[in-house]
Coordinates of N, CA, C and O in Angstrom, one line a residue:
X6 N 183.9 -14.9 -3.5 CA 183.4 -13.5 -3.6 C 184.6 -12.6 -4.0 O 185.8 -12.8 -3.7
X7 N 183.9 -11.6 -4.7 CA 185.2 -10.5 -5.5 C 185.7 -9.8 -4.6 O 184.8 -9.4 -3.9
X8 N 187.1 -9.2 -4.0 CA 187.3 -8.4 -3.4 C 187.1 -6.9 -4.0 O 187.9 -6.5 -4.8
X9 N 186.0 -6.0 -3.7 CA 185.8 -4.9 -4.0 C 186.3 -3.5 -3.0 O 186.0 -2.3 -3.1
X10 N 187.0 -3.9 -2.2 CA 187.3 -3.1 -1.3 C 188.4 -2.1 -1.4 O 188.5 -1.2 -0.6
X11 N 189.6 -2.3 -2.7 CA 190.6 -2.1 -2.9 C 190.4 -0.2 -4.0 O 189.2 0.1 -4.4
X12 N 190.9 0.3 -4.1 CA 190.8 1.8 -4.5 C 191.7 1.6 -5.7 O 192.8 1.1 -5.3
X13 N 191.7 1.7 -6.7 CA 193.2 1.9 -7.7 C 192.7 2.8 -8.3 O 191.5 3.2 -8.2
X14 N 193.9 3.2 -9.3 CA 193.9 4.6 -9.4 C 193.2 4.4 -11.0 O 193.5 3.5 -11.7
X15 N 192.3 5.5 -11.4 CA 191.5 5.5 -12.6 C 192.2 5.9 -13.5 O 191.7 5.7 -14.6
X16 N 193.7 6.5 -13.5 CA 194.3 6.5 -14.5 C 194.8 5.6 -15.4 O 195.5 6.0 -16.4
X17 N 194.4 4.6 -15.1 CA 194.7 2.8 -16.1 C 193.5 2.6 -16.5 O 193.4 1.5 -17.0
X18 N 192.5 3.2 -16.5 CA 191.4 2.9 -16.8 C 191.1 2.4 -18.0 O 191.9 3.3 -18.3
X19 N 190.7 1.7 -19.4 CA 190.4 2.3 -20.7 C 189.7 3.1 -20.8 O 190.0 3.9 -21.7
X20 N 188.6 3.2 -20.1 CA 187.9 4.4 -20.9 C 187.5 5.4 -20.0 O 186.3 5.8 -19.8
X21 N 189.2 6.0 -19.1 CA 188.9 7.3 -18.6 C 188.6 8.6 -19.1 O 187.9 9.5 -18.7
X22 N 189.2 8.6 -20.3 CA 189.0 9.6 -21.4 C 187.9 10.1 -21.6 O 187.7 11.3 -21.5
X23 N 186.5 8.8 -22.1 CA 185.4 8.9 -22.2 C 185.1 9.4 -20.9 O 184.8 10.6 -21.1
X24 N 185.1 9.1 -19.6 CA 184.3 9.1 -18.6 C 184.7 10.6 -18.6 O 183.8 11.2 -18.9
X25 N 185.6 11.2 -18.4 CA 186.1 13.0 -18.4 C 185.5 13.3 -19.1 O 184.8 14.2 -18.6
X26 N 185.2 13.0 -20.7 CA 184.0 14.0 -21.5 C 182.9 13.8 -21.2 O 182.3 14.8 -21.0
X27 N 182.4 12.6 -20.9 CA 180.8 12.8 -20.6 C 180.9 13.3 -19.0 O 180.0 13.8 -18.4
X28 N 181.8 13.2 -18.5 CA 181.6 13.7 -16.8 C 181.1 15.8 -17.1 O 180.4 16.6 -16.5
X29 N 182.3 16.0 -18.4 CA 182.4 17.9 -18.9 C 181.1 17.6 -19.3 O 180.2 18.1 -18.6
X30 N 180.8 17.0 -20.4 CA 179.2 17.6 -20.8 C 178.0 17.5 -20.1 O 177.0 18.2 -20.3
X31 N 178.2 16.7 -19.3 CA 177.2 16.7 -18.2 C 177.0 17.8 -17.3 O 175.8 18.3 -17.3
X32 N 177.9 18.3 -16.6 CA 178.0 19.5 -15.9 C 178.2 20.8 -17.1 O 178.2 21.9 -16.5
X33 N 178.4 20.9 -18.1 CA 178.6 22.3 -18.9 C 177.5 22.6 -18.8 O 177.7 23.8 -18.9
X34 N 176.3 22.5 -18.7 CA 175.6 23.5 -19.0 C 175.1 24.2 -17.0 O 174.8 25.2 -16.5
X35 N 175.3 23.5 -16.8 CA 174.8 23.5 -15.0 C 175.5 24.5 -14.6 O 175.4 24.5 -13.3
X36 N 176.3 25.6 -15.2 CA 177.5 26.9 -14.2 C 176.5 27.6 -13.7 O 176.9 28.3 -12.8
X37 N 175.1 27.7 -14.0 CA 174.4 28.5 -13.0 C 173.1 28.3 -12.3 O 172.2 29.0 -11.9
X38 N 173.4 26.9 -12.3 CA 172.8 26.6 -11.0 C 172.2 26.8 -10.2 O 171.2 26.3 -9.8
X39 N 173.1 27.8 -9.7 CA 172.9 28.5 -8.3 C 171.7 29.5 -8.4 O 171.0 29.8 -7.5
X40 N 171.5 30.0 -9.9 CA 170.9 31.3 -9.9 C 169.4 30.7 -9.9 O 168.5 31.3 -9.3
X41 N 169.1 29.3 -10.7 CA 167.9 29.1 -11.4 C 166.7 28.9 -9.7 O 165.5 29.0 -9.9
X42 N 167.1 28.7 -8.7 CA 166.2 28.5 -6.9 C 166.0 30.2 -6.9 O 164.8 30.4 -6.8
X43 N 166.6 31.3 -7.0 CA 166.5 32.7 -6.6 C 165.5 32.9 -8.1 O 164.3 32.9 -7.9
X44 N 165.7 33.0 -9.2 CA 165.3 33.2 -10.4 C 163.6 32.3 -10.0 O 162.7 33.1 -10.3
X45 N 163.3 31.5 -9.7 CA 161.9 31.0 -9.1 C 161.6 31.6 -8.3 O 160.7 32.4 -8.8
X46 N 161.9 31.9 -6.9 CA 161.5 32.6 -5.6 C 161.1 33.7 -6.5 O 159.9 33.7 -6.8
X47 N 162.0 34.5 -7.1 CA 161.8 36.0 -7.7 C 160.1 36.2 -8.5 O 159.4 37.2 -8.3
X48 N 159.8 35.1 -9.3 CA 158.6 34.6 -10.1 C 157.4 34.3 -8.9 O 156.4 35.1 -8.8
X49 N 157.5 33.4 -8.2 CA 156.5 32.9 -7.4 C 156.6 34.6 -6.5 O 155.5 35.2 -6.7
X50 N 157.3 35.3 -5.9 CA 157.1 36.3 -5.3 C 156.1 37.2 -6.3 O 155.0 37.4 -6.0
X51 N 156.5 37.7 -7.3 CA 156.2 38.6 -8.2 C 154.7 37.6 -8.5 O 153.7 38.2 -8.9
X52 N 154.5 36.8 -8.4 CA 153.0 36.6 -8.8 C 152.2 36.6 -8.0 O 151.0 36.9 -8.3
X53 N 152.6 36.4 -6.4 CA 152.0 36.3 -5.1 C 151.8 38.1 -4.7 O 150.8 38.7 -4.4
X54 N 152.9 38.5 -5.0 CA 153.3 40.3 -4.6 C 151.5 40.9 -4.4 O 150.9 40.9 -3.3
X55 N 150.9 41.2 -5.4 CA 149.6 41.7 -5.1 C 148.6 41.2 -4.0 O 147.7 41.9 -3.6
X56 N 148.7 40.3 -3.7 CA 148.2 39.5 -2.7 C 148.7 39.7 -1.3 O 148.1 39.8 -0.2
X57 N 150.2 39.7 -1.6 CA 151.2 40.1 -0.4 C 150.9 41.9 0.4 O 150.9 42.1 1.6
X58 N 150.8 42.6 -0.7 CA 150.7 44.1 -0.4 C 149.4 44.7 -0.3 O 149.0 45.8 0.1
X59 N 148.8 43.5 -0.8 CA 146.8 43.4 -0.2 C 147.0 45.3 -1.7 O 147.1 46.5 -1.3
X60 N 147.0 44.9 -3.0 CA 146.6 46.0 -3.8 C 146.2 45.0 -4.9 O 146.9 44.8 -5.9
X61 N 144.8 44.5 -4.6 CA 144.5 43.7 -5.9 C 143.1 44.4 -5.9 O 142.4 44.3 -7.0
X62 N 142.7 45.1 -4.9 CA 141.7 46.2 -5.5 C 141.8 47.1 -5.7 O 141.0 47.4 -6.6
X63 N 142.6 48.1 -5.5 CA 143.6 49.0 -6.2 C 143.8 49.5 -7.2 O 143.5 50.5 -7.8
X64 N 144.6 48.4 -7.4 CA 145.0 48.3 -8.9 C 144.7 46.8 -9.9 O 145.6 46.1 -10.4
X65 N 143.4 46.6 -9.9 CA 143.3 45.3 -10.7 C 143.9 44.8 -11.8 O 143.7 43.6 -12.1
X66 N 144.5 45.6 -12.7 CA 145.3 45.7 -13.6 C 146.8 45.3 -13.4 O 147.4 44.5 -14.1
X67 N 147.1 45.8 -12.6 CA 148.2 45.7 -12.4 C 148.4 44.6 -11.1 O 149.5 44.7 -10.7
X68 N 147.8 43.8 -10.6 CA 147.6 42.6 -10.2 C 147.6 41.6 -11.0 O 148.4 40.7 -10.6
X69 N 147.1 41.4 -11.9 CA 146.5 40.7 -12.9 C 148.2 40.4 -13.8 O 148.8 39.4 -14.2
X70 N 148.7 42.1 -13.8 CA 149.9 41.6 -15.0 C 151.2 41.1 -13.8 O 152.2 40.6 -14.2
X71 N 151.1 41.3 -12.6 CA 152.1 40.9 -11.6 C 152.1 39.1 -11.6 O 152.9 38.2 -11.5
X72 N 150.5 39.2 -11.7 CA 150.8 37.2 -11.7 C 151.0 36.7 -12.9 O 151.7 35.7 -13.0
X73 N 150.6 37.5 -14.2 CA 151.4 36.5 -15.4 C 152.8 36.6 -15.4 O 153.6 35.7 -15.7
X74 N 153.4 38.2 -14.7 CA 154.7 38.0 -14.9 C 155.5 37.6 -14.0 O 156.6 37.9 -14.0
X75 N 155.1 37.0 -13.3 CA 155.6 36.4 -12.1 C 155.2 34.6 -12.9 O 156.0 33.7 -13.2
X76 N 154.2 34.7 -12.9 CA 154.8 33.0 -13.6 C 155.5 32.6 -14.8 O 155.9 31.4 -15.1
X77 N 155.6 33.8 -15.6 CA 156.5 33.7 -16.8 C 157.9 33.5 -16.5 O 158.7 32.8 -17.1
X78 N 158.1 34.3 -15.1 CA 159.0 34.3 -14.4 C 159.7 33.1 -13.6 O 160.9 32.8 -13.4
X79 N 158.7 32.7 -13.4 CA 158.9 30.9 -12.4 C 159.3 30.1 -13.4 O 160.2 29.2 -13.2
X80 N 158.3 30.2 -15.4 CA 158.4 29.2 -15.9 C 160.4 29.2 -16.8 O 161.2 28.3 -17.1
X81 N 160.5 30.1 -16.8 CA 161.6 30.7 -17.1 C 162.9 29.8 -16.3 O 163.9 29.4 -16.9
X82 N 162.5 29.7 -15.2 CA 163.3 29.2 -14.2 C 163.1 28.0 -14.3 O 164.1 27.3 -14.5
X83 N 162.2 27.4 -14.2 CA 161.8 25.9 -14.5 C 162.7 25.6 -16.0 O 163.4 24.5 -16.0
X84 N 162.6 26.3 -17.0 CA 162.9 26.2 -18.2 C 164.9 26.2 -17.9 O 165.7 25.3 -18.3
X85 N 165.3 27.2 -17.4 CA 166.5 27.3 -16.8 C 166.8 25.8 -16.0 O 167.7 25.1 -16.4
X86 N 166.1 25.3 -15.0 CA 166.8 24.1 -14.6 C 166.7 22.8 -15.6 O 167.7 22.1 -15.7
X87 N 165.4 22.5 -16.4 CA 165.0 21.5 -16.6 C 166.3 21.4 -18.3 O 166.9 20.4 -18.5
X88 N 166.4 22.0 -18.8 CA 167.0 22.5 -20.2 C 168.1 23.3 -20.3 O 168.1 23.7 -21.4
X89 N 168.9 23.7 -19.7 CA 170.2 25.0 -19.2 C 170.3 25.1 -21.0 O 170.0 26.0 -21.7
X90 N 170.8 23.9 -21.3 CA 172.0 24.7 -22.8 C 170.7 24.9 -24.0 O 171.2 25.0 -25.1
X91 N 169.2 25.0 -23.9 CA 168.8 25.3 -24.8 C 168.3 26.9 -24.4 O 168.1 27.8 -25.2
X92 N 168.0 27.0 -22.9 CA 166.8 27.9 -22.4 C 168.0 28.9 -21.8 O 167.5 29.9 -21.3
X93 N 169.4 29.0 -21.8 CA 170.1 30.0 -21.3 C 170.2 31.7 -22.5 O 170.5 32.9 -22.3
X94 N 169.7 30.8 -23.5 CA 169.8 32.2 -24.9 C 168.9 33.3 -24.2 O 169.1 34.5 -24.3
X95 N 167.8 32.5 -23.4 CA 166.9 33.5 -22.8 C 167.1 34.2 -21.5 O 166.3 34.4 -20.6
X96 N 167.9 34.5 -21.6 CA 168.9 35.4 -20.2 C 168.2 36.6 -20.6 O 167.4 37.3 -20.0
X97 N 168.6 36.7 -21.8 CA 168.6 38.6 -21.8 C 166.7 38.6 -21.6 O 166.1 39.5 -21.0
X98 N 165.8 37.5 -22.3 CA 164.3 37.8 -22.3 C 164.2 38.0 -20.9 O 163.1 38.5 -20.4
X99 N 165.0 37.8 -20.2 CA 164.5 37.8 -18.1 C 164.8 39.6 -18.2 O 164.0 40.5 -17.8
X100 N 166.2 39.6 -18.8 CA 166.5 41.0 -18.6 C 165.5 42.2 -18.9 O 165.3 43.0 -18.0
X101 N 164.7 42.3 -20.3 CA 163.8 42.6 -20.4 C 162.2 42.7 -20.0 O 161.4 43.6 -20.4
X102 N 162.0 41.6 -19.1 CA 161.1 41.3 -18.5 C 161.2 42.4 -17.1 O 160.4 43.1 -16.6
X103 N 162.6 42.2 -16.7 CA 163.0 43.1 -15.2 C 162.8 44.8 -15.7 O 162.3 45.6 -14.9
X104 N 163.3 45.0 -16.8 CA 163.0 46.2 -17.2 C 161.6 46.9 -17.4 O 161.5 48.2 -17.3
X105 N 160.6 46.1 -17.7 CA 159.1 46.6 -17.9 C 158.3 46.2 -16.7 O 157.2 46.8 -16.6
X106 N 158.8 45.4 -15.7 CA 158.4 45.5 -14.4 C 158.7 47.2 -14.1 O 157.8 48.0 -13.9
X107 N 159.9 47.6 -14.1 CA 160.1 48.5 -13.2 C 159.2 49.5 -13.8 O 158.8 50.4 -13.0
X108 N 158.8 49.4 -15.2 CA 158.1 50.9 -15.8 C 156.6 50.7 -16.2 O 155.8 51.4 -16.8
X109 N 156.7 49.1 -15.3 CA 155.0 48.5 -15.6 C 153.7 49.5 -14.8 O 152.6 49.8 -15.3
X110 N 154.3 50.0 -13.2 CA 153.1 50.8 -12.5 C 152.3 51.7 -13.2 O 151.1 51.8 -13.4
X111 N 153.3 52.5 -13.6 CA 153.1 54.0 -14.4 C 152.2 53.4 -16.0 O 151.2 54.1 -16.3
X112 N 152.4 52.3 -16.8 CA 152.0 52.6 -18.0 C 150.6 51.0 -17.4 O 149.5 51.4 -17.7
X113 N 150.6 50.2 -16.9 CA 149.6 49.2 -16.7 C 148.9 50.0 -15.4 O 147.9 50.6 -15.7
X114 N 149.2 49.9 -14.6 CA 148.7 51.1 -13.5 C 148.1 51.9 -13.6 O 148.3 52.4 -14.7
X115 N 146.8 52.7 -12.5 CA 146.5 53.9 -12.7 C 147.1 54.5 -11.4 O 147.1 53.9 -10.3
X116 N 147.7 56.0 -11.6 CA 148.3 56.2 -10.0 C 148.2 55.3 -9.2 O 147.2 55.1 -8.6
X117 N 149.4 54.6 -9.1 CA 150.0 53.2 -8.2 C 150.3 54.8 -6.7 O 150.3 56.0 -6.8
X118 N 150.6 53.7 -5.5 CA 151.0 54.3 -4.9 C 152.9 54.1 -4.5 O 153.5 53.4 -5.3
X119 N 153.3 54.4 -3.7 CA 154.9 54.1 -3.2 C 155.1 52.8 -3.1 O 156.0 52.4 -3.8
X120 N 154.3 51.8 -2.1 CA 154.2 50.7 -2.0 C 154.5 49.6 -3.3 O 155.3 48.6 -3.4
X121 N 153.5 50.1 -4.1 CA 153.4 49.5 -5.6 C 154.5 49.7 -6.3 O 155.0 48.8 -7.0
X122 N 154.9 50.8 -6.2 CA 156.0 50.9 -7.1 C 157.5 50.2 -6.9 O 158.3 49.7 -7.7
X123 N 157.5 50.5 -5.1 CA 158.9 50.5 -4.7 C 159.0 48.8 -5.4 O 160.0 48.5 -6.1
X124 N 157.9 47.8 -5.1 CA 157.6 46.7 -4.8 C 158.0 46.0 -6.4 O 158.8 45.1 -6.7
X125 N 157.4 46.8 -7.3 CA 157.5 46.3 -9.0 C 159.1 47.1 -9.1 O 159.9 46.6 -10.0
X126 N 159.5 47.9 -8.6 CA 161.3 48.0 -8.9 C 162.0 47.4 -8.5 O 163.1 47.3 -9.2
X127 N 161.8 46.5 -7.0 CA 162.7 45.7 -6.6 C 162.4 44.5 -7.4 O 163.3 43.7 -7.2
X128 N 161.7 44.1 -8.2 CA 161.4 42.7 -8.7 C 161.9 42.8 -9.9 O 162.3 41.9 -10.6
X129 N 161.8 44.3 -10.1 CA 162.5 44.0 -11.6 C 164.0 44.3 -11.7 O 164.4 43.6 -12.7
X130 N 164.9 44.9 -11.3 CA 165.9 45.4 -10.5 C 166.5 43.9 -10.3 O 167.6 43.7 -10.8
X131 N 166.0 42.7 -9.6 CA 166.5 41.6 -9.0 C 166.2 41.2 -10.6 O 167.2 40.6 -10.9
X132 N 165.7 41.2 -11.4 CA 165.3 40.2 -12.4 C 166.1 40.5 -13.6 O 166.4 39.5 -14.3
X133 N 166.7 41.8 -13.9 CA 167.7 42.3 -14.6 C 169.3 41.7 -13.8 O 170.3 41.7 -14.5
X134 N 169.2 41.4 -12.7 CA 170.6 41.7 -12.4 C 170.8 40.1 -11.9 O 171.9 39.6 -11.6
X135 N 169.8 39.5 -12.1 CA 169.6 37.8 -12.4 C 169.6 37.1 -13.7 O 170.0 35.9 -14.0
X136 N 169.1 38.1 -14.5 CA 169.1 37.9 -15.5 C 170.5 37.5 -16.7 O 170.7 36.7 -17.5
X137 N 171.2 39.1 -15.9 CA 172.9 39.3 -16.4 C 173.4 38.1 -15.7 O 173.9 37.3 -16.4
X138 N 173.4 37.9 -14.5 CA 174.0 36.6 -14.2 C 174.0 35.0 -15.1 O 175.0 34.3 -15.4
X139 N 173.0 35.0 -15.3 CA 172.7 34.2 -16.4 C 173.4 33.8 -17.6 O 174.0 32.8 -18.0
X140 N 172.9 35.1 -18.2 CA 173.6 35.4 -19.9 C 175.1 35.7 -19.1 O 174.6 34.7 -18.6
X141 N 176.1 36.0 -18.7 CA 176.8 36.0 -18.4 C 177.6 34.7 -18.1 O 178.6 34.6 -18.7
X142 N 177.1 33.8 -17.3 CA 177.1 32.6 -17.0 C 177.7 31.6 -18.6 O 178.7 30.9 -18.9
X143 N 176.0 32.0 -19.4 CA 176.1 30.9 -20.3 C 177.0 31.5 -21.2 O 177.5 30.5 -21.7
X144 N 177.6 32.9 -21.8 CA 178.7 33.7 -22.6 C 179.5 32.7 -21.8 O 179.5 31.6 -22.3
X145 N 180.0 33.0 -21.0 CA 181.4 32.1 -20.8 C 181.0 30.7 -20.6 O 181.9 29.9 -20.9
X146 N 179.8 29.9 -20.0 CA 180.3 28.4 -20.5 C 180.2 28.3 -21.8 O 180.9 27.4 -22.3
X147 N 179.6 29.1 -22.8 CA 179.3 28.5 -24.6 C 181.0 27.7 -25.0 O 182.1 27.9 -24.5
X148 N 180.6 27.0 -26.1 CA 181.8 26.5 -26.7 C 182.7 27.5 -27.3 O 181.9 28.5 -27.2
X149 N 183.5 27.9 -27.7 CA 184.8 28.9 -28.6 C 184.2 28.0 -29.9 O 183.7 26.8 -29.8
X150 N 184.2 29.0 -31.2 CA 183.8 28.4 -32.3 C 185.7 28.3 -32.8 O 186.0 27.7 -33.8

């Protein structure tokens, strides 16, 4: 039987070289990671929210657009973990998405109350500043041309 128990060092390897590039491209696209579990929560909340704040009679309208943009929001995230180096261009579409949350009450809404509003600014507010993390993220992993 082979002795496998021994450690030597991978710098004799032949093809450590190879193993360091594919070890970099594997992990390049993955620097934000961290954001794509908050960037879901944020979606699944924002689609649940009307349900949460019990204003789906209220404002049926504005119920209705909290769950599409809340799952646009999840799929986004989904799209972020499952694909990073094709789906990160779409950083700034989060950013913009966070932006019409915040001014969604007033123009999808009919007189929302405090509740509603505070509720669609904090989601969008988190979705802008999740968003910049993101595009930020993928600006500095992209390649240098």
């Amino acid at each position: 039987m082979a002795n496998v128990s021994h450690r030597g060092d991978m710098t004799s390897h032949p093809d450590v070289s190879e193993m360091r590039a594919r070890y970099a491209r594997m992990l390049g696209g993955r620097d934000v990671a961290l954001v794509d579990g908050p960037v879901f929560l944020l979606g699944l909340y924002c689609a649940a929210s009307p349900w949460i704040l019990h204003y789906t009679t209220s404002q049926p309208a504005l119920a209705t657009h909290n769950l599409i943009m809340g799952i646009a929001i999840g799929l986004l995230a989904l799209g972020f973990t499952t694909a990073p180096a094709r789906m990160y261009g779409l950083s700034w579409a989060m950013c913009a998405m966070g932006a019409w949350m915040v001014i969604a009450p007033w123009i999808v809404g009919s007189s929302p109350d405090t509740g509603v509003i505070v509720n669609n600014v904090v989601i969008g507010a988190l979705a802008v500043i999740l968003g910049m993390m993101c595009a930020g993220t993928a600006a500095k992993s992209a390649p240098m041309p």
